[in-house]
GROMACS .gro file of C-alpha atoms in nm:
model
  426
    1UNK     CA    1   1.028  -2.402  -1.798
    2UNK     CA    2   1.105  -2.755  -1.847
    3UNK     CA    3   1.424  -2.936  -1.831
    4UNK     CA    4   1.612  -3.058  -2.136
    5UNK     CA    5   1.443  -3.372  -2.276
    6UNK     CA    6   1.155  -3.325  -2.031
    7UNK     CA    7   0.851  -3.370  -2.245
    8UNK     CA    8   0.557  -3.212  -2.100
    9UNK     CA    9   0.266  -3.461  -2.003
   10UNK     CA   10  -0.082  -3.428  -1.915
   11UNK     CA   11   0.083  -3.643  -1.579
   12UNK     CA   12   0.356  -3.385  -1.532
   13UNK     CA   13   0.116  -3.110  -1.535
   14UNK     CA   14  -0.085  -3.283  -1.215
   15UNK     CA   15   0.221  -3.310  -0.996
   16UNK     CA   16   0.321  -2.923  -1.099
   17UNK     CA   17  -0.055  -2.875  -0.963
   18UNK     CA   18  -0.054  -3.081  -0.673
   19UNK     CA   19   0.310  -2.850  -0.565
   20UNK     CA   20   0.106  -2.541  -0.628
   21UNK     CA   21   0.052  -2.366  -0.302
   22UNK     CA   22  -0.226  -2.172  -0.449
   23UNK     CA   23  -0.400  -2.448  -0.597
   24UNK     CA   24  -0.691  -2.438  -0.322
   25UNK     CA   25  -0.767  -2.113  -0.445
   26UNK     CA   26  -0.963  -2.244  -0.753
   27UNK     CA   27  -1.238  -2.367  -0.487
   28UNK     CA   28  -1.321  -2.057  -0.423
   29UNK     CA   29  -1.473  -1.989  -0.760
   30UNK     CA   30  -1.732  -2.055  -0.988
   31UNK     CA   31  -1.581  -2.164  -1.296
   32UNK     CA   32  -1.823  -2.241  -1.540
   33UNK     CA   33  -1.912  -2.645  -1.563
   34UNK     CA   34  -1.748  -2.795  -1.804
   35UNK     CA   35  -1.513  -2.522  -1.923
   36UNK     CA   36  -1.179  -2.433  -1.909
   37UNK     CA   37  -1.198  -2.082  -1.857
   38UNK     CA   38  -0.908  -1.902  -2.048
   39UNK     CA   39  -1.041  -1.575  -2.061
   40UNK     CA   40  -1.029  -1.384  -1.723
   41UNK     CA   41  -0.782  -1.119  -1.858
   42UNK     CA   42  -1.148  -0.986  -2.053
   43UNK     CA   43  -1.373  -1.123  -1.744
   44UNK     CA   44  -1.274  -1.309  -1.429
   45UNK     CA   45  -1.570  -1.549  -1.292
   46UNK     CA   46  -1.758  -1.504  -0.980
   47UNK     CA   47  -1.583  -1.620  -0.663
   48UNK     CA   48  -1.771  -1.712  -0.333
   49UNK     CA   49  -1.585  -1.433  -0.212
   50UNK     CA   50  -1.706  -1.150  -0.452
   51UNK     CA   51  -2.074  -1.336  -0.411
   52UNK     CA   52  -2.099  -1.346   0.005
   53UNK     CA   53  -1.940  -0.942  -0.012
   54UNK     CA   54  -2.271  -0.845  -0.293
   55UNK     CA   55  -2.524  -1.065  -0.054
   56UNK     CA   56  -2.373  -0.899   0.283
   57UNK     CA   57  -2.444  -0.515   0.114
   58UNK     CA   58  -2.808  -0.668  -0.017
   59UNK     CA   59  -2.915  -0.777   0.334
   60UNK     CA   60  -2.767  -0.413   0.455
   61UNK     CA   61  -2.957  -0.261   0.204
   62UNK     CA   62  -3.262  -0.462   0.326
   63UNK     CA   63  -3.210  -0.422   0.707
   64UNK     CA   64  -3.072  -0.070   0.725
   65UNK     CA   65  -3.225   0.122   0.389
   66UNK     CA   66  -3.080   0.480   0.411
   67UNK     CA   67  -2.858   0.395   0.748
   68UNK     CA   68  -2.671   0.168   0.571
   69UNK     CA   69  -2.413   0.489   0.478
   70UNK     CA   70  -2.397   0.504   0.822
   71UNK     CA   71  -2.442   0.218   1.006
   72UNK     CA   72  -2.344  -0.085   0.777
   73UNK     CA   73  -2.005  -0.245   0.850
   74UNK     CA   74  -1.831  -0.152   0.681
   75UNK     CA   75  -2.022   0.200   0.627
   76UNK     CA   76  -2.079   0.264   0.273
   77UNK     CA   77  -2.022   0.635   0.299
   78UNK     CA   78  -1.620   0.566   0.248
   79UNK     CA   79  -1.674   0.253   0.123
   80UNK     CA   80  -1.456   0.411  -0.254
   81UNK     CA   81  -1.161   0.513  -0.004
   82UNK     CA   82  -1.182   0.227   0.204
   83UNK     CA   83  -1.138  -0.041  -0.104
   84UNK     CA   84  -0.846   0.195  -0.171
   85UNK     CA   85  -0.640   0.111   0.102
   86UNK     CA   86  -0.744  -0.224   0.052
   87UNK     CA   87  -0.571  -0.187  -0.320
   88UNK     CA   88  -0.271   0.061  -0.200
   89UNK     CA   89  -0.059  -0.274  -0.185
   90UNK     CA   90  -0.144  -0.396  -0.535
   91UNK     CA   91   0.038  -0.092  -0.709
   92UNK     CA   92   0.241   0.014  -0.460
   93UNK     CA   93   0.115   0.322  -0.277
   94UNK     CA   94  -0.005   0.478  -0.011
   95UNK     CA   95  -0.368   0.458   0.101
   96UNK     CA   96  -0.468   0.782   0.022
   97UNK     CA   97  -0.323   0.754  -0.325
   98UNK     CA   98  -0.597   0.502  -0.444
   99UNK     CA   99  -0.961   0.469  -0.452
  100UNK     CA  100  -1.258   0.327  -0.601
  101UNK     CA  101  -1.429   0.512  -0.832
  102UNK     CA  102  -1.593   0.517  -1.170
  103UNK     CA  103  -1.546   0.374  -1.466
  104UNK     CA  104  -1.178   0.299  -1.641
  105UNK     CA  105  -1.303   0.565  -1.897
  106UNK     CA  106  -1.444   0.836  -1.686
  107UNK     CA  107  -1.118   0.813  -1.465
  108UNK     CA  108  -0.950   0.866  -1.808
  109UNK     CA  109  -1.122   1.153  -1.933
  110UNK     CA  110  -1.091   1.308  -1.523
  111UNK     CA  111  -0.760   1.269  -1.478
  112UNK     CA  112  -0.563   1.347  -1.851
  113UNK     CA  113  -0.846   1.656  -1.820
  114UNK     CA  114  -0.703   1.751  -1.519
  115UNK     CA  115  -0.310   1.731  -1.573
  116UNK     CA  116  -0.310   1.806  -1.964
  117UNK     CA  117  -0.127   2.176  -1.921
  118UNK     CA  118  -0.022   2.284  -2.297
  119UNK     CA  119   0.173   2.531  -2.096
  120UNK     CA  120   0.386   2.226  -1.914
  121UNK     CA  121   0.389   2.082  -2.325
  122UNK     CA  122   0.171   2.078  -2.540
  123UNK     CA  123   0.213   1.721  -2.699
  124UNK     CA  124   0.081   1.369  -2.503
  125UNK     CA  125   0.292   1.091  -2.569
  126UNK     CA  126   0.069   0.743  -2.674
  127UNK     CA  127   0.116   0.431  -2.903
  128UNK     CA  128  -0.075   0.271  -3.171
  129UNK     CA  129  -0.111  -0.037  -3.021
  130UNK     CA  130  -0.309   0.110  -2.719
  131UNK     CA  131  -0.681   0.014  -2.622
  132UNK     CA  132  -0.877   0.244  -2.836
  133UNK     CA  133  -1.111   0.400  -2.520
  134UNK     CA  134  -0.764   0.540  -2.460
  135UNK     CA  135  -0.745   0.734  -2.744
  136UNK     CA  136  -1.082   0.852  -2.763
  137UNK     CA  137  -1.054   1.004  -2.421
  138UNK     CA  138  -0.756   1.156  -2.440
  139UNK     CA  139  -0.859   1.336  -2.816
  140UNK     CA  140  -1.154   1.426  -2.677
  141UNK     CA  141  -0.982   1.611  -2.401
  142UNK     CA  142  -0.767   1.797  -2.647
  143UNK     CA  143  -1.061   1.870  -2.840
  144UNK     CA  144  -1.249   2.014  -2.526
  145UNK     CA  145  -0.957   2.267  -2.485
  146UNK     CA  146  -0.913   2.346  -2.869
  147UNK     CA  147  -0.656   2.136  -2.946
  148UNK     CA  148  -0.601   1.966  -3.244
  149UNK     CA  149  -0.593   1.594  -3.161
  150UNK     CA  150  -0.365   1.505  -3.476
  151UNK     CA  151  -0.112   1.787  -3.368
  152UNK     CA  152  -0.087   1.713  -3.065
  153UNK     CA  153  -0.084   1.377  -2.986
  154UNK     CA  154   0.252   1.211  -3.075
  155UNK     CA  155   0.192   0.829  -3.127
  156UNK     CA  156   0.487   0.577  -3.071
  157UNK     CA  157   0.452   0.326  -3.310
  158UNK     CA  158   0.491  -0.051  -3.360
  159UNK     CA  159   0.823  -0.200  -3.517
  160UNK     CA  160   0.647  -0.564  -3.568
  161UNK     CA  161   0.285  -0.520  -3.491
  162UNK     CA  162   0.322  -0.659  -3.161
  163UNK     CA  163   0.511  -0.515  -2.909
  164UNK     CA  164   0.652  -0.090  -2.844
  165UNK     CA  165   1.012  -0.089  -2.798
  166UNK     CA  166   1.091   0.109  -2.498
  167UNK     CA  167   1.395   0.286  -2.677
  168UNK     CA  168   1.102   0.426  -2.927
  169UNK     CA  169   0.916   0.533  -2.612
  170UNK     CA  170   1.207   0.722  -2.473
  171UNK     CA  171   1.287   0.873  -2.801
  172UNK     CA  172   0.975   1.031  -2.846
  173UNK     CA  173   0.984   1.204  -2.511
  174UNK     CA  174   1.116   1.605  -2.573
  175UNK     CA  175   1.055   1.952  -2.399
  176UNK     CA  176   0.732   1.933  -2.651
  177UNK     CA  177   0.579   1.670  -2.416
  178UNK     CA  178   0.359   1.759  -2.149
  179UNK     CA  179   0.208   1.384  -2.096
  180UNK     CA  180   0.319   1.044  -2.161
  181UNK     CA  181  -0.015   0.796  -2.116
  182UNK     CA  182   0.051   0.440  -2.166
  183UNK     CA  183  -0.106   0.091  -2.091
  184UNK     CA  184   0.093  -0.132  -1.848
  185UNK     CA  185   0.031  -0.403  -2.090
  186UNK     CA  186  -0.057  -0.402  -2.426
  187UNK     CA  187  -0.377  -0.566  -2.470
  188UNK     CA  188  -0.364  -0.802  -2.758
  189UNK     CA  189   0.029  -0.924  -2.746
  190UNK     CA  190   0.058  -0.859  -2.346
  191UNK     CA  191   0.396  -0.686  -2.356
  192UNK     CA  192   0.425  -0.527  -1.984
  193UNK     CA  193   0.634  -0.179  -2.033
  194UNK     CA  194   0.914   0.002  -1.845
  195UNK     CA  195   0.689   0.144  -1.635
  196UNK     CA  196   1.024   0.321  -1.466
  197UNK     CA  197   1.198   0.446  -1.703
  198UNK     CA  198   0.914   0.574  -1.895
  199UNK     CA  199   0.822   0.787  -1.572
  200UNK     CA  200   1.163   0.877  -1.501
  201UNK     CA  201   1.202   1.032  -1.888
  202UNK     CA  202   0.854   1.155  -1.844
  203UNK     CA  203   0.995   1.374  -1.531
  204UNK     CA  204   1.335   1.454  -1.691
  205UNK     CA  205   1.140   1.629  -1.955
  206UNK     CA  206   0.949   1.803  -1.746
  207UNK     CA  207   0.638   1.608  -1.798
  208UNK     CA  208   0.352   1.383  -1.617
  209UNK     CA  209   0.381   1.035  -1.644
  210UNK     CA  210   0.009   0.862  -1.673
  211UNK     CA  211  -0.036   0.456  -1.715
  212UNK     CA  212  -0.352   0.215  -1.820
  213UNK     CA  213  -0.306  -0.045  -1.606
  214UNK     CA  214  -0.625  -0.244  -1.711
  215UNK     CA  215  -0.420  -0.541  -1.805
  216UNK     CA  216  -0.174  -0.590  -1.521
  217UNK     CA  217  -0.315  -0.492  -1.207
  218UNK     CA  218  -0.408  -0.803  -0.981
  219UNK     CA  219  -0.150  -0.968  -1.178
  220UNK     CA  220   0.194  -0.809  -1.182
  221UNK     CA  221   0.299  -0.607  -0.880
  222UNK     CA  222   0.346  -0.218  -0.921
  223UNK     CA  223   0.536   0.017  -0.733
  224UNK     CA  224   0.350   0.370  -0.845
  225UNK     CA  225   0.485   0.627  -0.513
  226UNK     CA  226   0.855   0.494  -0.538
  227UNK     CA  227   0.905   0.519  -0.893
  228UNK     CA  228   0.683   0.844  -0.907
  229UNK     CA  229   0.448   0.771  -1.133
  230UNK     CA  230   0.211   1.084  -1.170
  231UNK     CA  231  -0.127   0.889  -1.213
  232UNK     CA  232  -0.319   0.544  -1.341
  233UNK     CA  233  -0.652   0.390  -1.395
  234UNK     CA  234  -0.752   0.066  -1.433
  235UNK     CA  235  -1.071  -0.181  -1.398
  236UNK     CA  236  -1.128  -0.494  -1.134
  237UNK     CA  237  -1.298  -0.703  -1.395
  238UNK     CA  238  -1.008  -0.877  -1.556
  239UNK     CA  239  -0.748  -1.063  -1.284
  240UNK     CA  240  -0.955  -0.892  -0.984
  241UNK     CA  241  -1.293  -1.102  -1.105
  242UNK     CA  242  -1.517  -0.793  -0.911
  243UNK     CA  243  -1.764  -0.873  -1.199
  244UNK     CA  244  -1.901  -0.738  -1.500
  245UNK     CA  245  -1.884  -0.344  -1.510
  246UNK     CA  246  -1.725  -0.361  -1.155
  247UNK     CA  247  -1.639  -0.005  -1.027
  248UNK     CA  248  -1.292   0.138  -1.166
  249UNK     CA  249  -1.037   0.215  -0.950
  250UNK     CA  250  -0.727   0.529  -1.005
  251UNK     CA  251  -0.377   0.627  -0.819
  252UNK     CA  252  -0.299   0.983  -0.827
  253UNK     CA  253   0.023   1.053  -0.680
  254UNK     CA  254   0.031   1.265  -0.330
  255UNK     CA  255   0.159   1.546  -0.466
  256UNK     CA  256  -0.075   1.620  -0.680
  257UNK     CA  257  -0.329   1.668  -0.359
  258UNK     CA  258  -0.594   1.949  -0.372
  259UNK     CA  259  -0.578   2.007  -0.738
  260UNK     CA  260  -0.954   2.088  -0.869
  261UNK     CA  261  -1.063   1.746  -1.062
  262UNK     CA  262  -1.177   1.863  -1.441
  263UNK     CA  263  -1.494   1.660  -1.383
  264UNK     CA  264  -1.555   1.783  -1.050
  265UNK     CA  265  -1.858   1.619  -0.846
  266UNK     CA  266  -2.027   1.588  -0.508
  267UNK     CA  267  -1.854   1.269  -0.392
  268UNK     CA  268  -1.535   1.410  -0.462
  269UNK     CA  269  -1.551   1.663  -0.194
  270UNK     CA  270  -1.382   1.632   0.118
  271UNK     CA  271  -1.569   1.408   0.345
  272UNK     CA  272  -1.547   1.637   0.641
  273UNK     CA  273  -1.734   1.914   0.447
  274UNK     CA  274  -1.938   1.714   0.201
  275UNK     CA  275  -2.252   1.721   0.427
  276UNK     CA  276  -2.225   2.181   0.401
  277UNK     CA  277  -2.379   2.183   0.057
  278UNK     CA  278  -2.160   2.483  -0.027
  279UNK     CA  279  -2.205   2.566  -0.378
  280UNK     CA  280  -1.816   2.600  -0.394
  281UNK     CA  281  -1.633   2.260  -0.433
  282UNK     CA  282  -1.413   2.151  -0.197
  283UNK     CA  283  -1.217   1.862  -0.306
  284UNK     CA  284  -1.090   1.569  -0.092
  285UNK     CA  285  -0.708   1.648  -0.018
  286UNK     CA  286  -0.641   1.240  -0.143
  287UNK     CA  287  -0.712   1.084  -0.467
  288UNK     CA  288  -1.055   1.087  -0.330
  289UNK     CA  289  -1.105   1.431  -0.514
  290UNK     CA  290  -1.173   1.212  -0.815
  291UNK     CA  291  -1.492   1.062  -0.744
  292UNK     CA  292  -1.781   1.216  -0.971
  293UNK     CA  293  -2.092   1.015  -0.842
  294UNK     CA  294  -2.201   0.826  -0.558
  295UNK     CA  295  -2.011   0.556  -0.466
  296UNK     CA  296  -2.243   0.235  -0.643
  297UNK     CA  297  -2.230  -0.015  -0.325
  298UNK     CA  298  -2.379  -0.300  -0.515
  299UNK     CA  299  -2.094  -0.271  -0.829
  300UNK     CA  300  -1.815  -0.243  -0.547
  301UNK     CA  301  -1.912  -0.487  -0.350
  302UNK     CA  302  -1.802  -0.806  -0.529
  303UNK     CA  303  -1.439  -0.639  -0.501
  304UNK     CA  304  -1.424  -0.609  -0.152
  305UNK     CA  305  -1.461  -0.994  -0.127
  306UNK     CA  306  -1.229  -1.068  -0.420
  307UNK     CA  307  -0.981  -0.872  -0.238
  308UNK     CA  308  -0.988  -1.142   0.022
  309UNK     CA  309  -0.833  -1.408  -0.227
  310UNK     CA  310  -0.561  -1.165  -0.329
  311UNK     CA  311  -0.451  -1.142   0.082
  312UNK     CA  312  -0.508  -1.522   0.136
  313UNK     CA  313  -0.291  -1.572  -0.197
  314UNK     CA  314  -0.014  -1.404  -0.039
  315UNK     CA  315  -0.072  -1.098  -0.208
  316UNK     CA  316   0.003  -1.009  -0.582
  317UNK     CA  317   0.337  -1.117  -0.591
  318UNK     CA  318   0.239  -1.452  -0.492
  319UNK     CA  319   0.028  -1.436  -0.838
  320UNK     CA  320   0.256  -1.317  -1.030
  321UNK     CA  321   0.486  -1.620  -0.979
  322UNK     CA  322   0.185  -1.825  -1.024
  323UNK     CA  323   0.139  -1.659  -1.357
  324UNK     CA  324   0.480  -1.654  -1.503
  325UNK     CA  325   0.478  -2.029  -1.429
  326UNK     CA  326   0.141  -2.112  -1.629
  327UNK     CA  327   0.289  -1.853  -1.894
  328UNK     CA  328   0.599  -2.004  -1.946
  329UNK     CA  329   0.444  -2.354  -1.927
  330UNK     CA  330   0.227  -2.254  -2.201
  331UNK     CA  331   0.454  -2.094  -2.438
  332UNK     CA  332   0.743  -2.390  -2.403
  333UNK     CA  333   0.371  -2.631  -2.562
  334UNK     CA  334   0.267  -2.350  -2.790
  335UNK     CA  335   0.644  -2.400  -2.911
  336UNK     CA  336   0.659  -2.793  -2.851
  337UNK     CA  337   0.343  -2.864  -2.997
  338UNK     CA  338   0.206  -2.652  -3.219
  339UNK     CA  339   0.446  -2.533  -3.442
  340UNK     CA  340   0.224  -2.368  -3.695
  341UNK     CA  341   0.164  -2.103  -3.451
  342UNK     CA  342   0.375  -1.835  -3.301
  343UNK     CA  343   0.396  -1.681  -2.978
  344UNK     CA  344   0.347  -1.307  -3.053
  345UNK     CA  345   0.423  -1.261  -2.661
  346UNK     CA  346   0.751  -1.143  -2.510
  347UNK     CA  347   0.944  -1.457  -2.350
  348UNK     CA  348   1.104  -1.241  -2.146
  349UNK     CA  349   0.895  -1.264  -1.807
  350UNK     CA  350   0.981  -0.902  -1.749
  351UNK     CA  351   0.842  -0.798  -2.039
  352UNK     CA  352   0.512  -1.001  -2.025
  353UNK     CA  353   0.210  -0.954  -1.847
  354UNK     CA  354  -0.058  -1.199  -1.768
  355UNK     CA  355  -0.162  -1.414  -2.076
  356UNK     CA  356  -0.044  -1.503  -2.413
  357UNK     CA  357  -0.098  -1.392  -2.738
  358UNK     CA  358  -0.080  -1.730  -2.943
  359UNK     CA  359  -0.095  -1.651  -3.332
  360UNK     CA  360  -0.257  -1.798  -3.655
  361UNK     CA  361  -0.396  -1.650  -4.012
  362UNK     CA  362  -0.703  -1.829  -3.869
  363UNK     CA  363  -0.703  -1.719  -3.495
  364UNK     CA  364  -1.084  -1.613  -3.539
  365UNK     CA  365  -1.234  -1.948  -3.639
  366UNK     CA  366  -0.962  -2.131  -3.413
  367UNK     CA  367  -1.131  -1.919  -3.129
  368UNK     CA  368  -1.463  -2.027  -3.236
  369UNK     CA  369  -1.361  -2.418  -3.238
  370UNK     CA  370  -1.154  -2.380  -2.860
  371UNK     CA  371  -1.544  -2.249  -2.795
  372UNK     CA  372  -1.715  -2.489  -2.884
  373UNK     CA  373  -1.490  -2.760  -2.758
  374UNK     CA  374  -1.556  -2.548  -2.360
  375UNK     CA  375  -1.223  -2.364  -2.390
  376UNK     CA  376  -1.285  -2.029  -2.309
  377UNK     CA  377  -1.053  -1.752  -2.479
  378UNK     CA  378  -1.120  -1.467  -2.697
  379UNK     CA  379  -0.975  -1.368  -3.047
  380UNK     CA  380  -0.835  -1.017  -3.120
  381UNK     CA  381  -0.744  -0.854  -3.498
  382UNK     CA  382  -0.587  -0.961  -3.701
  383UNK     CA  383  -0.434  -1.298  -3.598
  384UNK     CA  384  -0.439  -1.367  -3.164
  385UNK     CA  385  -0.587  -1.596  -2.985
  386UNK     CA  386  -0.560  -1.475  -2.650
  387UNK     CA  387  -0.512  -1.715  -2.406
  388UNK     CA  388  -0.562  -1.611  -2.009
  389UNK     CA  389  -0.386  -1.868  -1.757
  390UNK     CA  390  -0.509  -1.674  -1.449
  391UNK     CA  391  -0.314  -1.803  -1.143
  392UNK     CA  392  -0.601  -1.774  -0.940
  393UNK     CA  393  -0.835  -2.032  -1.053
  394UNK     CA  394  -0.624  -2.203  -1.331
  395UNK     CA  395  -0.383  -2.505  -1.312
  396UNK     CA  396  -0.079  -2.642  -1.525
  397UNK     CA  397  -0.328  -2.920  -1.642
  398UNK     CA  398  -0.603  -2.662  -1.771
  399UNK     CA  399  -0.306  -2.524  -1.999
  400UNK     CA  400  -0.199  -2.857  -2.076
  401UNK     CA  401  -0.583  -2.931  -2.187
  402UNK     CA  402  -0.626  -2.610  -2.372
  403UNK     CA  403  -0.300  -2.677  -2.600
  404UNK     CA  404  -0.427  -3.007  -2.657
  405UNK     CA  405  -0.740  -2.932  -2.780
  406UNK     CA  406  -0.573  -2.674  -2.975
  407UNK     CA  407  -0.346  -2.945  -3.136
  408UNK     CA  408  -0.657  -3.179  -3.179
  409UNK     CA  409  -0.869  -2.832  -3.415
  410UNK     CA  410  -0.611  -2.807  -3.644
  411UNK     CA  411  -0.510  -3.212  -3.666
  412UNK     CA  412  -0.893  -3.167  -3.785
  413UNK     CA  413  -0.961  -2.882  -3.920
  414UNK     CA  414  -1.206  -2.790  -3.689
  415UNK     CA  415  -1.200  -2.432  -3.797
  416UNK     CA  416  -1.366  -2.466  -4.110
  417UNK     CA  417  -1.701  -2.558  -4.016
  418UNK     CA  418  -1.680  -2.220  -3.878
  419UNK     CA  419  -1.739  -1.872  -4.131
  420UNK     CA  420  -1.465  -1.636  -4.155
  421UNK     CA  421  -1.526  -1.252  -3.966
  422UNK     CA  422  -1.743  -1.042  -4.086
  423UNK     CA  423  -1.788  -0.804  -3.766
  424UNK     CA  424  -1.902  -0.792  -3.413
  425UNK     CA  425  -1.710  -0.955  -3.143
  426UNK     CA  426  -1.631  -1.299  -2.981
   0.00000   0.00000   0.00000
């Protein structure tokens, strides 16, 4: 990131921001007085954006009551598939691949319960490094069909504790594997996978390649259709700042059209028939088929507007080289200036996702000190700090300001006023 013998300053970091064409962006939310907020890959703040798009569906719900499925603009009665074209561009694929629905769990437990086929193989391909909801859906899907979860899931793990080598990936693929499921990017070091070749081995083996992409979408660009990946879920609460408990969103792959969801449900059903009431479901030839309940208005909302920034930003890959710019900047000070920490990250921007995982045998107090200085990040086991540069509301000189404050708790040993973990979460 920096040039040889260029020392990184807190004046540097102001002209980098002042060449940022995305800078304005930051106006547009409501970062929290006082704080720099280095936690939006857990939750992104409210934008004006996400805030005008909740008080426009309030007023409708005011003005119109029941005609707002009708009559509001736009009409909430395809509201799910219309935020899905909106997304289609995020992951790369077609409008009728994506929609709105859910929660990242549900869609989970939906879609691995629809394609799981012990017939196709019986074994599903994870890691031990994966979020745990992950895990607990998928075992609870074997389970529903009478599968031993311990047979059949085959876990890839961990050479260091950090990252999945793709290699291991690869090698545990076989004519036993029906399923490969795997996050995007791991969520405590933020190693982004080989999203390709994974699919592409997934296929050669005759089985359905399935991605978690909680922690990358909004900030890395995907390209689901052309590589062919089967299906994914993810959440809009992280880089997509739709709010706390935002609606979920999923991709299932077009030719997987008019299969019969496992967790089949009214708003699923095509939208040209929905209003029959047959007693036989009908389901939406689109990903559409995988929406269970109505459609909540007021929790999808806030994404419509924040979908707004993402356009005016260029789009995602406008982001992304926002965010492997604040991510590089920060690792080349994590390395400059705080050398008893490592970077338990991948340097290699191709293998990294959106924030850093900056490491310490006392990353939990060290999160509670950044805390209570107003820096913002969130500590996960054993020994990461997680620190979230988001491009869309954070600046060189926030990282700059975060590392030195950082640098100023363990100068001090700020962390010791602080007890060691016992439990819960921070």
């Amino acid at each position: 990131m920096n040039d040889e013998g260029d020392t990184p300053t807190l004046d540097r970091a102001r002209e980098m921001d002042a060449a940022d064409p995305l800078s304005d962006l930051r106006d547009r939310f409501h970062v929290p007085e006082g704080e720099l907020y280095m936690d939006g890959n857990s939750l992104g703040p409210l934008s004006v954006d996400a805030e005008a798009a909740l008080d426009h569906v309030v007023d409708e719900w005011r003005e119109l009551g029941i005609h707002g499925w009708t009559d509001a603009d736009p009409d909430w009665f395809t509201y799910g598939e219309r935020l899905g074209d909106r997304l289609a561009p995020l992951v790369g694929a077609r409008p009728e691949e994506v929609v709105v629905a859910n929660s990242t769990t549900v869609n989970i437990h939906t879609l691995v319960g629809t394609f799981y086929d012990p017939e196709r193989g019986e074994k599903i391909v994870v890691d031990d490094l994966d979020f745990p909801t992950d895990h607990y859906a998928i075992r609870a899907q074997l389970r529903q069909r009478g599968v031993d979860p311990d047979d059949a899931l085959r876990v890839v793990e961990s050479r260091d504790g950090r990252t999945i080598e793709t290699e291991d990936v690869l090698a545990a693929i076989d004519d036993d594997v029906g399923m490969v499921f795997l996050p995007s990017v791991l969520y405590r070091s933020g190693q982004l996978f080989d999203i390709e070749a994974i699919t592409e081995a997934a296929h050669d083996a005759g089985a359905l390649a399935g991605f978690d992409l909680a922690h990358s979408v909004g900030v890395v660009p995907h390209e689901l259709s052309a590589i062919g990946v089967d299906f994914a879920v993810w959440c809009h609460y992280k880089y997509l700042n739709a709010g706390p408990g935002a609606i979920a969103g999923l991709y299932v792959n077009e030719r997987h059209f008019g299969v019969s969801p496992s967790l089949a449900g009214w708003w699923g059903n095509d939208k040209e028939t929905q209003f029959d009431m047959a007693l036989t479901y009908d389901p939406a030839h689109s990903a559409g088929a995988f929406q269970i309940g109505t459609v909540p208005i007021l929790a999808a909302a806030p994404l419509d507007g924040t979908l707004d920034i993402v356009e005016d930003a260029g789009g995602v890959a406008a982001l992304r080289e926002k965010s492997l710019a604040l991510t590089d900047y920060l690792v080349d000070l994590v390395d400059e200036r705080l050398p008893e920490c490592e970077v338990g990250t991948p340097r290699d921007p191709a293998t990294r996702g959106g924030h850093v995982a900056v490491e310490h045998p006392e990353a939990y107090r060290i999160s509670l000190a950044l805390k209570e200085r107003g820096v913002v990040v969130d500590f996960r086991m054993p020994n990461v700090v997680r620190v979230a540069p988001a491009p869309a509301y954070i600046g060189f000189e926030d990282v700059f300001r975060a590392v030195e404050h950082l640098r100023d708790i363990l100068d001090g040993n700020e962390y010791e006023q602080f007890e060691t973990r016992s439990g819960g979460v921070t």
